[in-house]
């Protein structure tokens, strides 16, 4: 499948920065997020004994030992949304791995064509935001955001998904070289990872930031 390039819009990046309470960069606005620690839990991304197969099927045996993030929270209220989400992360010497499971409400089990999961990776305090997006039909997008959008940026990474009886799930592998690193980060370094689930609905917030979770990884496991 031909890969399409993603333009990470200013609006999306500002929402994520607000959620993470990061300092404004460029023309960014003032953060409006709350400062509860549960909105950005600190996790240790462990070294996995064996790298998972990125085939879209989240096999529990493959992800044993991976760190698990907190459940999804509604960006507006901080409450648990109808959509349930589970996220796991780990790494080997060459790349971090991410798994996710999204369980949709009983009245809308099957994901829509424009539902998507977005991962914002911010490995340095003053570096760019790397964005990786997956759709339920297997489409993949990537984007890079600094002070302005890099329209031509692309990088190698693997992602696969599958639709389940209650929603959809998937896996990602992002080489450290695609995050401008030659190897795994040092044990004391920090990387902020934000997972954002966007799903279509019948309400006025069809394209709103429906639910999200932010995880601060510190330190990386060895």
Tab-separated table of C-alpha atoms in Angstrom:
chain	number	residue	atom	x	y	z
A	1	UNK	CA	0.000	0.000	0.000
A	2	UNK	CA	1.371	3.378	-1.001
A	3	UNK	CA	2.350	5.504	1.943
A	4	UNK	CA	0.858	8.964	2.148
A	5	UNK	CA	2.629	11.886	3.757
A	6	UNK	CA	1.036	13.574	6.723
A	7	UNK	CA	0.885	17.287	7.375
A	8	UNK	CA	0.736	17.711	11.144
A	9	UNK	CA	-1.458	20.754	11.549
A	10	UNK	CA	-0.755	23.522	14.010
A	11	UNK	CA	-4.098	22.964	15.693
A	12	UNK	CA	-3.383	19.334	16.516
A	13	UNK	CA	0.090	20.055	17.834
A	14	UNK	CA	-1.192	22.850	20.055
A	15	UNK	CA	-3.820	20.547	21.520
A	16	UNK	CA	-1.200	17.942	22.299
A	17	UNK	CA	1.155	20.514	23.781
A	18	UNK	CA	-1.676	21.793	25.959
A	19	UNK	CA	-2.450	18.291	27.105
A	20	UNK	CA	1.174	17.643	28.014
A	21	UNK	CA	1.689	21.089	29.529
A	22	UNK	CA	4.767	21.632	27.379
A	23	UNK	CA	6.171	25.150	26.923
A	24	UNK	CA	4.718	26.909	23.893
A	25	UNK	CA	6.951	26.870	20.816
A	26	UNK	CA	6.774	29.174	17.808
A	27	UNK	CA	3.279	30.667	17.641
A	28	UNK	CA	1.840	28.203	20.115
A	29	UNK	CA	-0.935	29.347	22.423
A	30	UNK	CA	-1.245	29.203	26.168
A	31	UNK	CA	-1.676	25.795	27.722
A	32	UNK	CA	-5.154	25.101	29.039
A	33	UNK	CA	-4.591	21.610	30.375
A	34	UNK	CA	-4.796	20.621	34.023
A	35	UNK	CA	-1.653	19.637	35.892
A	36	UNK	CA	-2.683	16.366	37.486
A	37	UNK	CA	0.094	13.802	37.342
A	38	UNK	CA	-2.355	11.169	36.165
A	39	UNK	CA	-2.589	13.025	32.848
A	40	UNK	CA	1.079	12.248	32.115
A	41	UNK	CA	2.214	9.228	34.143
A	42	UNK	CA	5.898	8.316	34.297
A	43	UNK	CA	6.637	4.893	32.847
A	44	UNK	CA	9.775	2.855	32.322
A	45	UNK	CA	9.926	1.378	28.839
A	46	UNK	CA	11.551	-2.020	29.440
A	47	UNK	CA	13.917	-3.909	27.201
A	48	UNK	CA	11.840	-6.709	25.687
A	49	UNK	CA	13.285	-10.210	25.767
A	50	UNK	CA	11.965	-10.824	22.267
A	51	UNK	CA	10.667	-8.283	19.784
A	52	UNK	CA	6.935	-8.617	19.012
A	53	UNK	CA	5.868	-9.444	15.479
A	54	UNK	CA	4.218	-6.316	14.088
A	55	UNK	CA	1.257	-7.985	12.397
A	56	UNK	CA	-1.633	-6.108	14.006
A	57	UNK	CA	-2.593	-8.943	16.353
A	58	UNK	CA	-1.755	-7.961	19.925
A	59	UNK	CA	-0.698	-11.313	21.324
A	60	UNK	CA	-0.510	-11.195	25.117
A	61	UNK	CA	2.438	-13.578	25.177
A	62	UNK	CA	4.459	-11.266	22.907
A	63	UNK	CA	3.840	-8.234	25.101
A	64	UNK	CA	4.608	-9.751	28.491
A	65	UNK	CA	6.905	-7.414	30.381
A	66	UNK	CA	5.946	-4.303	28.410
A	67	UNK	CA	4.932	-1.172	30.314
A	68	UNK	CA	1.219	-0.368	30.278
A	69	UNK	CA	-0.152	3.159	30.209
A	70	UNK	CA	-3.228	4.430	31.990
A	71	UNK	CA	-6.673	4.198	30.355
A	72	UNK	CA	-7.952	6.792	27.929
A	73	UNK	CA	-9.381	9.986	29.372
A	74	UNK	CA	-11.665	12.541	27.782
A	75	UNK	CA	-9.677	15.655	26.926
A	76	UNK	CA	-12.473	18.003	27.959
A	77	UNK	CA	-13.709	16.504	31.226
A	78	UNK	CA	-10.897	14.183	32.355
A	79	UNK	CA	-13.510	11.443	32.784
A	80	UNK	CA	-13.347	7.923	31.416
A	81	UNK	CA	-14.861	7.939	27.906
A	82	UNK	CA	-17.091	5.300	26.375
A	83	UNK	CA	-14.186	4.095	24.276
A	84	UNK	CA	-11.757	2.000	26.319
A	85	UNK	CA	-8.092	1.865	25.433
A	86	UNK	CA	-5.060	-0.140	26.514
A	87	UNK	CA	-1.536	0.878	25.484
A	88	UNK	CA	1.752	-0.964	25.989
A	89	UNK	CA	5.315	0.022	25.169
A	90	UNK	CA	8.757	-1.559	25.251
A	91	UNK	CA	11.911	-1.568	23.149
A	92	UNK	CA	14.840	-3.578	21.892
A	93	UNK	CA	18.262	-2.302	20.836
A	94	UNK	CA	16.939	-0.915	17.554
A	95	UNK	CA	13.422	0.404	18.144
A	96	UNK	CA	10.568	1.119	20.546
A	97	UNK	CA	7.404	-0.964	20.110
A	98	UNK	CA	3.869	0.167	20.874
A	99	UNK	CA	0.682	-1.898	21.096
A	100	UNK	CA	-2.861	-0.633	21.510
A	101	UNK	CA	-6.355	-2.061	21.902
A	102	UNK	CA	-9.407	0.132	21.434
A	103	UNK	CA	-12.790	-1.121	22.599
A	104	UNK	CA	-15.646	0.900	21.175
A	105	UNK	CA	-19.096	1.456	22.745
A	106	UNK	CA	-21.604	-1.425	22.394
A	107	UNK	CA	-23.772	0.587	20.001
A	108	UNK	CA	-20.836	1.284	17.622
A	109	UNK	CA	-18.443	-1.642	17.784
A	110	UNK	CA	-17.009	-1.329	14.275
A	111	UNK	CA	-14.618	1.579	13.643
A	112	UNK	CA	-15.400	4.087	10.920
A	113	UNK	CA	-13.280	4.695	7.845
A	114	UNK	CA	-11.840	7.908	9.282
A	115	UNK	CA	-11.253	6.694	12.828
A	116	UNK	CA	-7.561	6.818	13.639
A	117	UNK	CA	-4.953	6.464	16.346
A	118	UNK	CA	-2.181	9.066	16.489
A	119	UNK	CA	1.098	8.731	18.361
A	120	UNK	CA	3.105	11.869	19.067
A	121	UNK	CA	6.704	11.107	20.081
A	122	UNK	CA	8.780	13.880	21.625
A	123	UNK	CA	12.227	12.455	22.486
A	124	UNK	CA	13.955	15.751	23.321
A	125	UNK	CA	12.855	18.773	25.354
A	126	UNK	CA	13.678	21.122	22.479
A	127	UNK	CA	13.356	18.743	19.553
A	128	UNK	CA	10.592	18.085	17.022
A	129	UNK	CA	7.382	16.137	17.453
A	130	UNK	CA	7.342	12.917	15.417
A	131	UNK	CA	3.832	11.813	14.500
A	132	UNK	CA	2.695	8.336	13.451
A	133	UNK	CA	-0.920	7.627	12.474
A	134	UNK	CA	-2.798	4.400	11.777
A	135	UNK	CA	-6.306	3.880	10.385
A	136	UNK	CA	-8.465	0.751	10.841
A	137	UNK	CA	-8.092	-0.087	7.133
A	138	UNK	CA	-4.294	-0.158	7.423
A	139	UNK	CA	-3.462	3.276	6.052
A	140	UNK	CA	-0.326	4.843	7.521
A	141	UNK	CA	0.736	8.464	7.813
A	142	UNK	CA	3.726	10.180	9.358
A	143	UNK	CA	4.627	13.791	9.956
A	144	UNK	CA	7.241	16.029	11.566
A	145	UNK	CA	6.507	19.214	13.443
A	146	UNK	CA	9.031	21.802	14.620
A	147	UNK	CA	8.341	25.535	14.394
A	148	UNK	CA	6.583	24.755	11.115
A	149	UNK	CA	5.371	21.642	9.324
A	150	UNK	CA	7.871	19.710	7.215
A	151	UNK	CA	5.742	18.747	4.248
A	152	UNK	CA	8.277	16.386	2.715
A	153	UNK	CA	9.408	14.469	5.794
A	154	UNK	CA	9.059	10.718	5.836
A	155	UNK	CA	10.794	7.880	7.628
A	156	UNK	CA	10.748	4.089	7.818
A	157	UNK	CA	8.475	2.532	10.448
A	158	UNK	CA	6.173	-0.441	10.717
A	159	UNK	CA	2.529	-0.448	11.724
A	160	UNK	CA	-0.266	-2.976	11.398
A	161	UNK	CA	-3.862	-3.114	12.635
A	162	UNK	CA	-6.872	-5.384	12.637
A	163	UNK	CA	-10.565	-4.929	13.364
A	164	UNK	CA	-11.877	-7.023	16.271
A	165	UNK	CA	-15.341	-7.926	17.522
A	166	UNK	CA	-15.304	-5.003	19.947
A	167	UNK	CA	-13.206	-2.400	18.125
A	168	UNK	CA	-9.689	-2.547	16.724
A	169	UNK	CA	-6.077	-3.022	17.749
A	170	UNK	CA	-2.602	-2.651	16.346
A	171	UNK	CA	1.153	-2.510	16.788
A	172	UNK	CA	3.958	-0.138	15.815
A	173	UNK	CA	7.710	-0.381	15.489
A	174	UNK	CA	9.575	2.926	15.156
A	175	UNK	CA	13.355	2.595	14.655
A	176	UNK	CA	15.422	4.882	16.849
A	177	UNK	CA	17.079	6.115	13.650
A	178	UNK	CA	13.675	7.447	12.539
A	179	UNK	CA	13.643	9.529	15.737
A	180	UNK	CA	17.056	11.019	14.892
A	181	UNK	CA	18.861	8.664	17.244
A	182	UNK	CA	21.665	6.300	16.356
A	183	UNK	CA	20.834	3.935	19.211
A	184	UNK	CA	18.562	3.486	22.219
A	185	UNK	CA	18.506	6.527	24.529
A	186	UNK	CA	20.466	6.595	27.758
A	187	UNK	CA	18.748	5.246	30.855
A	188	UNK	CA	18.311	8.730	32.351
A	189	UNK	CA	16.706	10.289	29.273
A	190	UNK	CA	13.046	11.212	28.948
A	191	UNK	CA	10.717	10.699	26.012
A	192	UNK	CA	7.111	11.901	25.966
A	193	UNK	CA	4.645	9.732	24.060
A	194	UNK	CA	1.048	10.808	23.527
A	195	UNK	CA	-1.585	8.467	22.123
A	196	UNK	CA	-4.685	10.157	20.713
A	197	UNK	CA	-7.758	8.207	19.628
A	198	UNK	CA	-9.988	10.028	17.162
A	199	UNK	CA	-13.285	8.467	16.209
A	200	UNK	CA	-16.244	9.667	14.187
A	201	UNK	CA	-19.541	10.203	15.970
A	202	UNK	CA	-23.017	11.529	15.254
A	203	UNK	CA	-22.537	14.579	17.436
A	204	UNK	CA	-21.089	18.013	16.788
A	205	UNK	CA	-17.610	16.892	17.880
A	206	UNK	CA	-17.164	14.540	14.985
A	207	UNK	CA	-13.589	15.708	14.410
A	208	UNK	CA	-12.853	16.722	17.973
A	209	UNK	CA	-10.018	15.346	20.063
A	210	UNK	CA	-12.236	12.739	21.685
A	211	UNK	CA	-9.893	11.006	24.086
A	212	UNK	CA	-6.206	10.771	24.765
A	213	UNK	CA	-3.481	9.610	27.109
A	214	UNK	CA	-0.022	11.046	27.629
A	215	UNK	CA	2.852	8.992	28.990
A	216	UNK	CA	6.241	10.308	30.055
A	217	UNK	CA	8.866	7.585	29.715
A	218	UNK	CA	11.633	8.068	32.252
A	219	UNK	CA	13.953	6.334	32.333
A	220	UNK	CA	14.222	3.866	29.479
A	221	UNK	CA	14.728	0.346	30.760
A	222	UNK	CA	17.827	-1.691	30.029
